[in-house]
Amino acid sequence: MARARTGVRALGAVLAAVLGASLAGCSSTGGKRAEDARKAQAAAGKAAVTTPRWTFAMVTHSGDGDTFWDIVQNGAEQAAVKDNINFLYSHSDEGQQQAQLVQAAIDKKVNGLIVSLAKPDAMKDVIAKAEKAGIPVITVNSGSEQSKAYGALTHIGQDETIAGEAVGDELDRRGKKKALCVLHEQGNVGHEQRCAGAKKTFGGQMQNLYVDGTNMPDVQASIEAKLQADRSIDSVVTLGAPFADAAVQARKTAESEAEVDTFDLNAKVATALTAGTLGFAVDQQPYLQGYEAVDLLWLYKYNADVLGGGRPVLTGPQIITKNDAAELQQYTERGTR
């Protein structure tokens, strides 16, 4: 718990240092005046810049009703307001349909593209078309390993293998011996990497359980059946916040004492952490992924800036426990964590 708490404080210290450095270049009154003006513009839905009104499109592999991607979209829209960007968002959890949505954005002659690569093979050719059309591309969330090879400017998100390894370490720290890793989307390379990473560092046994993430009753029933069949399972790890609640209900119905842990954070997860219903969550800061993707595209168009130096810009993982949840609750409720 202390390690997770340190991570939150360290993040705050970094942000404070960056803010302090940015204000140091201005007079105390001039800097405050400029910051107040930016805040007022954002609150009024007005741009904080005078650059052209470029159009950026974000196309993700989100399914319908996925609260994680709502948070990503919130971040992107906030940055779009600040940067005077016309922001377009579309999604499909089917690889070919996602590629078609990217093609539609290319046909609209957008000025920048943000895409996720959960199913990279389906996206490779259409990203090449975007680059041929002179449209800069940033990848987010999934596909960090393919991003550079596909010609993207940079990738923003967490390294899924490293995130999985952090879960394995945390399970060991909690003394767990047998875990279930619940994969809710067939063919998602990021999900496979998470479970593989956890299995690599976990000192106990870990099994994968594949479920239909589009059918929540099926998710709950599948987890419940597994917990009833194997009473030695002492931890269930879900790969997305919406599935954590289904796992909690399955544990209750199965009369299991297994701890439920999850990837991703939202208001419901924060509440469950505070109540002790969930053990821990792995936060990859989806708001930051959306916000930074738009902001970095704007910086590239305006000033030819590129972050990462050829490596992904990491937004996670950060292990969140009961000790941290209360501090983050207000942010999850407004849809930014």
CSV table of N, CA and C in Angstrom, one decimal, residues 123-197:
chain,number,residue,atom,x,y,z
A,123,MET,N,-5.3,-2.8,-39.1
A,123,MET,CA,-5.2,-1.4,-39.2
A,123,MET,C,-3.9,-1.0,-40.0
A,124,LYS,N,-3.1,-1.9,-40.2
A,124,LYS,CA,-1.8,-1.6,-40.9
A,124,LYS,C,-1.9,-0.9,-42.2
A,125,ASP,N,-2.7,-1.4,-43.1
A,125,ASP,CA,-2.8,-0.8,-44.4
A,125,ASP,C,-3.5,0.5,-44.4
A,126,VAL,N,-4.5,0.7,-43.6
A,126,VAL,CA,-5.2,2.0,-43.6
A,126,VAL,C,-4.3,3.1,-43.0
A,127,ILE,N,-3.5,2.7,-42.0
A,127,ILE,CA,-2.6,3.7,-41.4
A,127,ILE,C,-1.6,4.2,-42.5
A,128,ALA,N,-1.1,3.2,-43.3
A,128,ALA,CA,-0.2,3.5,-44.4
A,128,ALA,C,-0.9,4.5,-45.3
A,129,LYS,N,-2.1,4.3,-45.6
A,129,LYS,CA,-2.9,5.3,-46.5
A,129,LYS,C,-2.9,6.7,-45.9
A,130,ALA,N,-3.1,6.7,-44.6
A,130,ALA,CA,-3.2,8.0,-43.9
A,130,ALA,C,-1.8,8.8,-44.1
A,131,GLU,N,-0.8,8.0,-43.9
A,131,GLU,CA,0.6,8.6,-44.0
A,131,GLU,C,0.9,9.1,-45.4
A,132,LYS,N,0.4,8.3,-46.4
A,132,LYS,CA,0.6,8.6,-47.8
A,132,LYS,C,-0.2,9.9,-48.1
A,133,ALA,N,-1.3,10.1,-47.4
A,133,ALA,CA,-2.1,11.3,-47.7
A,133,ALA,C,-1.6,12.5,-46.9
A,134,GLY,N,-0.5,12.3,-46.2
A,134,GLY,CA,0.1,13.4,-45.4
A,134,GLY,C,-0.5,13.7,-44.1
A,135,ILE,N,-1.3,12.7,-43.5
A,135,ILE,CA,-2.0,12.9,-42.3
A,135,ILE,C,-1.2,12.3,-41.1
A,136,PRO,N,-0.7,13.1,-40.2
A,136,PRO,CA,0.1,12.6,-39.1
A,136,PRO,C,-0.8,11.7,-38.2
A,137,VAL,N,-0.2,10.6,-37.6
A,137,VAL,CA,-0.9,9.6,-36.8
A,137,VAL,C,-0.2,9.5,-35.5
A,138,ILE,N,-1.1,9.5,-34.4
A,138,ILE,CA,-0.6,9.1,-33.1
A,138,ILE,C,-1.4,7.9,-32.6
A,139,THR,N,-0.8,6.9,-32.1
A,139,THR,CA,-1.5,5.7,-31.5
A,139,THR,C,-1.7,5.9,-30.0
A,140,VAL,N,-2.8,5.4,-29.5
A,140,VAL,CA,-3.0,5.4,-28.1
A,140,VAL,C,-3.5,4.1,-27.6
A,141,ASN,N,-3.2,3.8,-26.3
A,141,ASN,CA,-3.7,2.7,-25.5
A,141,ASN,C,-3.2,1.4,-26.0
A,142,SER,N,-3.5,0.9,-27.1
A,142,SER,CA,-3.0,-0.5,-27.6
A,142,SER,C,-2.1,-0.3,-28.8
A,143,GLY,N,-1.2,-1.2,-28.9
A,143,GLY,CA,-0.3,-1.3,-30.1
A,143,GLY,C,1.0,-0.6,-29.9
A,144,SER,N,1.5,-0.4,-28.7
A,144,SER,CA,2.8,0.3,-28.6
A,144,SER,C,3.9,-0.4,-29.4
A,145,GLU,N,3.9,-1.7,-29.5
A,145,GLU,CA,5.0,-2.4,-30.2
A,145,GLU,C,4.9,-2.2,-31.7
A,146,GLN,N,3.7,-2.0,-32.2
A,146,GLN,CA,3.5,-1.8,-33.7
A,146,GLN,C,3.6,-0.3,-34.1
A,147,SER,N,3.4,0.6,-33.1
A,147,SER,CA,3.2,2.0,-33.4
A,147,SER,C,4.3,2.6,-34.3
A,148,LYS,N,5.6,2.4,-33.9
A,148,LYS,CA,6.7,3.0,-34.6
A,148,LYS,C,6.8,2.3,-36.0
A,149,ALA,N,6.7,1.0,-36.0
A,149,ALA,CA,6.8,0.3,-37.3
A,149,ALA,C,5.8,0.7,-38.3
A,150,TYR,N,4.6,1.1,-37.8
A,150,TYR,CA,3.5,1.5,-38.7
A,150,TYR,C,3.7,3.0,-39.1
A,151,GLY,N,4.7,3.7,-38.5
A,151,GLY,CA,5.0,5.1,-38.9
A,151,GLY,C,4.3,6.1,-38.1
A,152,ALA,N,3.7,5.8,-37.0
A,152,ALA,CA,3.1,6.8,-36.1
A,152,ALA,C,4.1,7.7,-35.5
A,153,LEU,N,3.7,8.9,-35.2
A,153,LEU,CA,4.6,9.9,-34.5
A,153,LEU,C,5.1,9.4,-33.2
A,154,THR,N,4.2,8.9,-32.4
A,154,THR,CA,4.5,8.4,-31.1
A,154,THR,C,3.3,7.5,-30.6
A,155,HIS,N,3.5,6.8,-29.5
A,155,HIS,CA,2.4,6.1,-28.9
A,155,HIS,C,2.2,6.6,-27.4
A,156,ILE,N,0.9,6.7,-27.0
A,156,ILE,CA,0.6,7.2,-25.7
A,156,ILE,C,-0.2,6.2,-25.0
A,157,GLY,N,0.3,5.7,-23.8
A,157,GLY,CA,-0.5,4.7,-23.1
A,157,GLY,C,0.5,4.0,-22.1
A,158,GLN,N,0.0,2.8,-21.7
A,158,GLN,CA,0.9,2.0,-20.8
A,158,GLN,C,1.4,0.9,-21.6
A,159,ASP,N,2.6,0.4,-21.2
A,159,ASP,CA,3.1,-0.8,-21.8
A,159,ASP,C,2.4,-2.0,-21.2
A,160,GLU,N,1.6,-2.7,-22.0
A,160,GLU,CA,0.7,-3.8,-21.4
A,160,GLU,C,1.5,-4.9,-20.7
A,161,THR,N,2.7,-5.2,-21.2
A,161,THR,CA,3.5,-6.3,-20.5
A,161,THR,C,3.9,-5.8,-19.2
A,162,ILE,N,4.4,-4.6,-19.1
A,162,ILE,CA,4.9,-4.0,-17.9
A,162,ILE,C,3.7,-3.9,-16.9
A,163,ALA,N,2.6,-3.5,-17.4
A,163,ALA,CA,1.4,-3.4,-16.5
A,163,ALA,C,1.0,-4.8,-15.9
A,164,GLY,N,1.1,-5.8,-16.8
A,164,GLY,CA,0.8,-7.1,-16.3
A,164,GLY,C,1.8,-7.6,-15.3
A,165,GLU,N,3.1,-7.3,-15.5
A,165,GLU,CA,4.1,-7.7,-14.5
A,165,GLU,C,3.8,-7.0,-13.2
A,166,ALA,N,3.4,-5.7,-13.2
A,166,ALA,CA,3.0,-5.0,-12.0
A,166,ALA,C,1.9,-5.8,-11.2
A,167,VAL,N,1.0,-6.3,-11.9
A,167,VAL,CA,-0.1,-7.1,-11.3
A,167,VAL,C,0.4,-8.3,-10.7
A,168,GLY,N,1.3,-9.1,-11.4
A,168,GLY,CA,1.9,-10.3,-10.8
A,168,GLY,C,2.6,-10.0,-9.5
A,169,ASP,N,3.4,-8.9,-9.5
A,169,ASP,CA,4.1,-8.5,-8.3
A,169,ASP,C,3.2,-8.2,-7.2
A,170,GLU,N,2.1,-7.5,-7.5
A,170,GLU,CA,1.1,-7.1,-6.4
A,170,GLU,C,0.4,-8.3,-5.9
A,171,LEU,N,0.1,-9.2,-6.7
A,171,LEU,CA,-0.5,-10.5,-6.2
A,171,LEU,C,0.4,-11.2,-5.3
A,172,ASP,N,1.7,-11.3,-5.6
A,172,ASP,CA,2.7,-11.9,-4.8
A,172,ASP,C,2.7,-11.2,-3.4
A,173,ARG,N,2.7,-9.8,-3.5
A,173,ARG,CA,2.8,-9.0,-2.3
A,173,ARG,C,1.6,-9.3,-1.3
A,174,ARG,N,0.5,-9.6,-1.9
A,174,ARG,CA,-0.7,-9.9,-1.2
A,174,ARG,C,-0.8,-11.4,-0.8
A,175,GLY,N,0.2,-12.2,-1.1
A,175,GLY,CA,0.2,-13.6,-0.7
A,175,GLY,C,-0.7,-14.5,-1.5
A,176,LYS,N,-1.1,-14.1,-2.7
A,176,LYS,CA,-2.0,-14.9,-3.5
A,176,LYS,C,-1.3,-16.1,-4.1
A,177,LYS,N,-2.0,-17.2,-4.3
A,177,LYS,CA,-1.4,-18.4,-4.8
A,177,LYS,C,-2.0,-18.9,-6.2
A,178,LYS,N,-3.3,-18.6,-6.4
A,178,LYS,CA,-3.9,-19.0,-7.7
A,178,LYS,C,-4.8,-18.0,-8.2
A,179,ALA,N,-4.6,-17.5,-9.4
A,179,ALA,CA,-5.3,-16.4,-9.9
A,179,ALA,C,-6.0,-16.7,-11.3
A,180,LEU,N,-7.1,-16.0,-11.5
A,180,LEU,CA,-7.8,-16.2,-12.8
A,180,LEU,C,-7.7,-14.8,-13.5
A,181,CYS,N,-7.2,-14.8,-14.8
A,181,CYS,CA,-7.1,-13.6,-15.6
A,181,CYS,C,-8.3,-13.7,-16.6
A,182,VAL,N,-9.2,-12.7,-16.5
A,182,VAL,CA,-10.4,-12.8,-17.4
A,182,VAL,C,-10.3,-11.9,-18.6
A,183,LEU,N,-10.2,-12.5,-19.8
A,183,LEU,CA,-10.1,-11.8,-21.0
A,183,LEU,C,-11.4,-11.6,-21.7
A,184,HIS,N,-11.8,-10.4,-21.9
A,184,HIS,CA,-13.2,-10.1,-22.4
A,184,HIS,C,-13.3,-9.8,-23.9
A,185,GLU,N,-12.2,-9.8,-24.6
A,185,GLU,CA,-12.2,-9.5,-26.0
A,185,GLU,C,-11.3,-10.4,-26.8
A,186,GLN,N,-11.8,-11.3,-27.6
A,186,GLN,CA,-11.0,-12.2,-28.3
A,186,GLN,C,-10.1,-11.4,-29.4
A,187,GLY,N,-8.8,-11.8,-29.5
A,187,GLY,CA,-8.0,-11.2,-30.5
A,187,GLY,C,-7.3,-9.8,-30.1
A,188,ASN,N,-7.6,-9.4,-28.9
A,188,ASN,CA,-7.0,-8.1,-28.4
A,188,ASN,C,-5.6,-8.4,-27.9
A,189,VAL,N,-4.6,-7.9,-28.6
A,189,VAL,CA,-3.2,-8.3,-28.3
A,189,VAL,C,-2.8,-7.7,-26.9
A,190,GLY,N,-3.4,-6.5,-26.6
A,190,GLY,CA,-3.1,-5.9,-25.3
A,190,GLY,C,-3.5,-6.7,-24.2
A,191,HIS,N,-4.7,-7.3,-24.3
A,191,HIS,CA,-5.2,-8.2,-23.2
A,191,HIS,C,-4.3,-9.4,-23.0
A,192,GLU,N,-3.9,-10.0,-24.1
A,192,GLU,CA,-3.0,-11.2,-24.0
A,192,GLU,C,-1.7,-10.8,-23.3
A,193,GLN,N,-1.2,-9.6,-23.6
A,193,GLN,CA,0.0,-9.1,-23.0
A,193,GLN,C,-0.1,-8.9,-21.5
A,194,ARG,N,-1.3,-8.4,-21.1
A,194,ARG,CA,-1.5,-8.1,-19.7
A,194,ARG,C,-1.4,-9.4,-18.9
A,195,CYS,N,-2.2,-10.4,-19.4
A,195,CYS,CA,-2.2,-11.7,-18.7
A,195,CYS,C,-0.9,-12.4,-18.7
A,196,ALA,N,-0.2,-12.3,-19.9
A,196,ALA,CA,1.1,-13.0,-20.0
A,196,ALA,C,2.1,-12.3,-19.0
A,197,GLY,N,2.1,-11.0,-18.9
A,197,GLY,CA,3.0,-10.2,-18.0
A,197,GLY,C,2.7,-10.6,-16.6
